[in-house]
mmCIF file of C-alpha atoms in Angstrom:
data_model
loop_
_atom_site.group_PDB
_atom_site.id
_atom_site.type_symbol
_atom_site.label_atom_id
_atom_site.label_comp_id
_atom_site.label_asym_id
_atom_site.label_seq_id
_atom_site.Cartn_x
_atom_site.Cartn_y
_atom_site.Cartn_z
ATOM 1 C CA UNK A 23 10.631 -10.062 4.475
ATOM 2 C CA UNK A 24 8.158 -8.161 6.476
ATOM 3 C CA UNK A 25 4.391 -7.751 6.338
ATOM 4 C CA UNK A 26 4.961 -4.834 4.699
ATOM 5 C CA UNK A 27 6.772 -5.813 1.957
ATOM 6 C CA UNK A 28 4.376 -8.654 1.502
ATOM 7 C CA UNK A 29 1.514 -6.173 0.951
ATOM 8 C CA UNK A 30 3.326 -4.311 -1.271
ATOM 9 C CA UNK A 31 4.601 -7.097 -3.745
ATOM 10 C CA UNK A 32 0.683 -9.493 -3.463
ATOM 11 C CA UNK A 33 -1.442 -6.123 -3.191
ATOM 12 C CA UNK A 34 -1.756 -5.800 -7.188
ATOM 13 C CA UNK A 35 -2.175 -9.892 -7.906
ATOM 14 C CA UNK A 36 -5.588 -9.911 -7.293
ATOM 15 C CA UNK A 37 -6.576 -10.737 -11.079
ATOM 16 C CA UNK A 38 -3.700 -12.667 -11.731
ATOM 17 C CA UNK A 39 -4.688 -16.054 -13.123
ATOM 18 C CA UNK A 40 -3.859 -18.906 -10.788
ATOM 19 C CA UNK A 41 -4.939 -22.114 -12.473
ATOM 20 C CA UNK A 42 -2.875 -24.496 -9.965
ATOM 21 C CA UNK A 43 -3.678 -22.695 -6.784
ATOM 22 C CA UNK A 44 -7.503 -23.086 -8.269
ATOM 23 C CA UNK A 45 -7.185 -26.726 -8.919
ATOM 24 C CA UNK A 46 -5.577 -27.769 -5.612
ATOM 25 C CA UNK A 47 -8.477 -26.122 -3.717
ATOM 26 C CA UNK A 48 -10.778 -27.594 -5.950
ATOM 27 C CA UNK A 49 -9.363 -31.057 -5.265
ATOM 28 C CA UNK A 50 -10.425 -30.221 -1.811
ATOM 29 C CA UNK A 51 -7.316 -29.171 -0.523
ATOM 30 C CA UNK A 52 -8.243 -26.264 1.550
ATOM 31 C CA UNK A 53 -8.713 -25.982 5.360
ATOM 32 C CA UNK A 54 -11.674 -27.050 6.704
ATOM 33 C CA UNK A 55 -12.596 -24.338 9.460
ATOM 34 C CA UNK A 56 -10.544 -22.030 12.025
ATOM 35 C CA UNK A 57 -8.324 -19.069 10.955
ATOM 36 C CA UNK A 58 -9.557 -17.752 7.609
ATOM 37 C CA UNK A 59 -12.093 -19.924 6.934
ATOM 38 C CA UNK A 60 -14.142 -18.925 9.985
ATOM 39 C CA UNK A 61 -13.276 -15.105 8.940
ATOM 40 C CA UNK A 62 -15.027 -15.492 5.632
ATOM 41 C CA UNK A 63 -18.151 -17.447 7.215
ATOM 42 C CA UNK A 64 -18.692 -14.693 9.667
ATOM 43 C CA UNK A 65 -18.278 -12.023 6.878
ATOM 44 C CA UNK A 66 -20.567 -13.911 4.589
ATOM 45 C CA UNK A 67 -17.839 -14.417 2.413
ATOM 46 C CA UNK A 68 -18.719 -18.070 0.623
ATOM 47 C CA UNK A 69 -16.736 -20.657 1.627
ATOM 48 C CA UNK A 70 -16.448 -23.466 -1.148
ATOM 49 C CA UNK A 71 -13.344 -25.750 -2.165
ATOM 50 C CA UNK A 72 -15.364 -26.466 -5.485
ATOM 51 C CA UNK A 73 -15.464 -22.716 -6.552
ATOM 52 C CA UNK A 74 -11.713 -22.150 -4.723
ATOM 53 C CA UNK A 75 -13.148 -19.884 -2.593
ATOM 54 C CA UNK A 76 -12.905 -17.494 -0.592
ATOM 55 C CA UNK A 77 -9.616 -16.310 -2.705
ATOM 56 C CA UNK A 78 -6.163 -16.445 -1.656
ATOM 57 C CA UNK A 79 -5.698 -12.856 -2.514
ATOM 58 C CA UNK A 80 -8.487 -11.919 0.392
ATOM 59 C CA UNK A 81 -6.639 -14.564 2.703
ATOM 60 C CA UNK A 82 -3.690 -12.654 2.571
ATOM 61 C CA UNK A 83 -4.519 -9.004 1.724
ATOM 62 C CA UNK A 84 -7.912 -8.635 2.728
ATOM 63 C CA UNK A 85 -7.863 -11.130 6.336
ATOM 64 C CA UNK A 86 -4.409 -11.715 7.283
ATOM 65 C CA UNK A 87 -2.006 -8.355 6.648
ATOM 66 C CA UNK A 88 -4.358 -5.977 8.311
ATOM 67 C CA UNK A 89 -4.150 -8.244 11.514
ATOM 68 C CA UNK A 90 -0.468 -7.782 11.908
ATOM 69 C CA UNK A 91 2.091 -5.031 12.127
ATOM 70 C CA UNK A 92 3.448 -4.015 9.288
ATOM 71 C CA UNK A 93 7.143 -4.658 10.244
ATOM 72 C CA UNK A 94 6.478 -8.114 11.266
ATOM 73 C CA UNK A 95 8.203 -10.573 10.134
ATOM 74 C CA UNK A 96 6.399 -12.947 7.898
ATOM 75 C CA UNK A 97 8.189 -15.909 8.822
ATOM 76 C CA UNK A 98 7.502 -19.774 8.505
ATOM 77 C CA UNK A 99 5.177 -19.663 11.214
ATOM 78 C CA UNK A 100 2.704 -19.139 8.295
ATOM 79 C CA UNK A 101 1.781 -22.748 7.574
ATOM 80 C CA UNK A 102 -1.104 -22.452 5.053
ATOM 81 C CA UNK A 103 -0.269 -24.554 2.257
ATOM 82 C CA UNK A 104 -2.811 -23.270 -0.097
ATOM 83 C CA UNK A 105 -1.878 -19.744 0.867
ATOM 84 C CA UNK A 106 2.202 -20.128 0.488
ATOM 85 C CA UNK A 107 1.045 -22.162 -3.167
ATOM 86 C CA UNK A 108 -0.745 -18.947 -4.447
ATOM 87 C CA UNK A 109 2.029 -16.689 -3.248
ATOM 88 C CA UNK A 110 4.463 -19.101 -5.455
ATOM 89 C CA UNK A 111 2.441 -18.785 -8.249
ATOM 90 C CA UNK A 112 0.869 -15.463 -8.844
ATOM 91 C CA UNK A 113 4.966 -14.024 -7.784
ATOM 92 C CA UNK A 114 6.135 -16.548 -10.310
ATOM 93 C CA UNK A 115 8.907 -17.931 -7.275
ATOM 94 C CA UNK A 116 8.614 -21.026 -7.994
ATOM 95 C CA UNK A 117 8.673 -22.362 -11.684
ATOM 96 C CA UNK A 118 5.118 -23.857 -13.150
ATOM 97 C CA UNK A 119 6.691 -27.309 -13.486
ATOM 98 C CA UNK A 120 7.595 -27.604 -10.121
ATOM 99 C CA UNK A 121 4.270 -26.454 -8.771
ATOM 100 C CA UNK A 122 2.152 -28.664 -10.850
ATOM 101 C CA UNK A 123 5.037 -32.118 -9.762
ATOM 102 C CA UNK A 124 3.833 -30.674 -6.171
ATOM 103 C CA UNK A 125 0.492 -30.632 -7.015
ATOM 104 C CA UNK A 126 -0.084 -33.749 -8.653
ATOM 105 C CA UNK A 127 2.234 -35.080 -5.113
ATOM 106 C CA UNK A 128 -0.823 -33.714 -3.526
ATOM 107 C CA UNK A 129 -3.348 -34.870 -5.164
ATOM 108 C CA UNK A 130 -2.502 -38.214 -5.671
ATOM 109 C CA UNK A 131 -1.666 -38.510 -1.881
ATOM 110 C CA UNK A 132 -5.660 -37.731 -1.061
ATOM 111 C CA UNK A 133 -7.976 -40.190 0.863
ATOM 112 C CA UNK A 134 -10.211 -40.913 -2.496
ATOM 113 C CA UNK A 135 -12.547 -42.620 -0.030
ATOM 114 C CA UNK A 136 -13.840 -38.925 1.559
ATOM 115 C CA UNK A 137 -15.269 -36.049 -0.205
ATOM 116 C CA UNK A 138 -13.806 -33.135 -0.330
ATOM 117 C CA UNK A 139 -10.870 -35.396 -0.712
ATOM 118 C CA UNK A 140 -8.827 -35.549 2.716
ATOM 119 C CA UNK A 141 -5.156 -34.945 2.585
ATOM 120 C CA UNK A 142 -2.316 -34.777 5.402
ATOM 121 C CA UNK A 143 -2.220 -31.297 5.418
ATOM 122 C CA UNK A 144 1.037 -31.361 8.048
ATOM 123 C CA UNK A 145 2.750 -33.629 5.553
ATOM 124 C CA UNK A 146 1.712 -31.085 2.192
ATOM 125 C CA UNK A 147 2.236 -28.207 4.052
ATOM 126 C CA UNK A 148 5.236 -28.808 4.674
ATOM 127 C CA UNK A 149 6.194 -29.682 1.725
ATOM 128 C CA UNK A 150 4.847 -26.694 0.095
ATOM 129 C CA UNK A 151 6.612 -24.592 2.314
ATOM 130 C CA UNK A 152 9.977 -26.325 1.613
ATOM 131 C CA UNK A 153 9.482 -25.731 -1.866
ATOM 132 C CA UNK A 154 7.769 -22.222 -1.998
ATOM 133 C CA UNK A 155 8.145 -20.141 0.957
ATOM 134 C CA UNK A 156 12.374 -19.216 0.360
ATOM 135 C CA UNK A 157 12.059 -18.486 -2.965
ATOM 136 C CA UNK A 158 8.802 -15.906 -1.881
ATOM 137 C CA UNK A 159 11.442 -14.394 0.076
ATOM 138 C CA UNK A 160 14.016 -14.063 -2.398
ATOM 139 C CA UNK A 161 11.071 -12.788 -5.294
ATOM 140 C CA UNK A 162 9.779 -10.328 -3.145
ATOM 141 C CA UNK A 163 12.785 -8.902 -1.718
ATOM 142 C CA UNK A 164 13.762 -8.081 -5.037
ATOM 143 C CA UNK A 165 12.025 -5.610 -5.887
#
């Protein structure tokens, strides 16, 4: 799957509803600073876990796609749990079931004693990408 084929398939999803993406941010599980979060701040783009913001649609379509080639491979190099999470459920990928067991894996997992809640971001990352990131693949090269 390139980055084409990426932009193609995510470039109409930007009102589709994403209740789990919105409540795993909203637990705090979004990255703190570098990559796109430093994008948005420099943009004035608000930055907020408790709204879900900045969107996953702008991470992807609006920040990362136009700062790669379009035959690129989008591989697992792209480790941004929150990002592969939104791609599995606005694409459908992965069923709703599955991503709210993941989510609730997350969420439970977080250090209650921090706010935002702090997670192990390698460990969930990971995980979502084990879960989400072939079946992307296989949705979007479909159609």
């Amino acid at each position: 799957m390139n980055i084409r084929q990426v932009k193609e398939f995510f470039e109409d999803k930007k009102n589709t509803p994403c209740p789990l993406t919105e409540r795993l941010i909203k637990a705090g599980y979004q990255q703190t600073s570098d990559g796109y979060i430093d994008l948005a701040k420099k943009r004035g783009i608000t930055v907020d876990y408790t709204k879900a913001e900045p969107i996953q649609y702008w991470h992807l379509i609006e920040e990362y796609i136009p700062s790669v080639p379009e035959n690129k491979m989008f591989s697992k190099s792209i480790v941004c749990g929150e990002l592969i999470f939104w791609m599995a459920e606005v694409s459908k990928a992965v069923s709703e079931s599955e991503l709210e067991d993941l989510l609730e894996g997350i969420s439970a997992d977080g250090d209650k004693s921090s706010t935002p809640l702090e997670y192990d971001r390698i460990k969930w990352n990971k995980e979502i990408q084990n879960l989400c990131f072939d079946a992307i693949v296989n949705t979007v090269e479909k159609q």
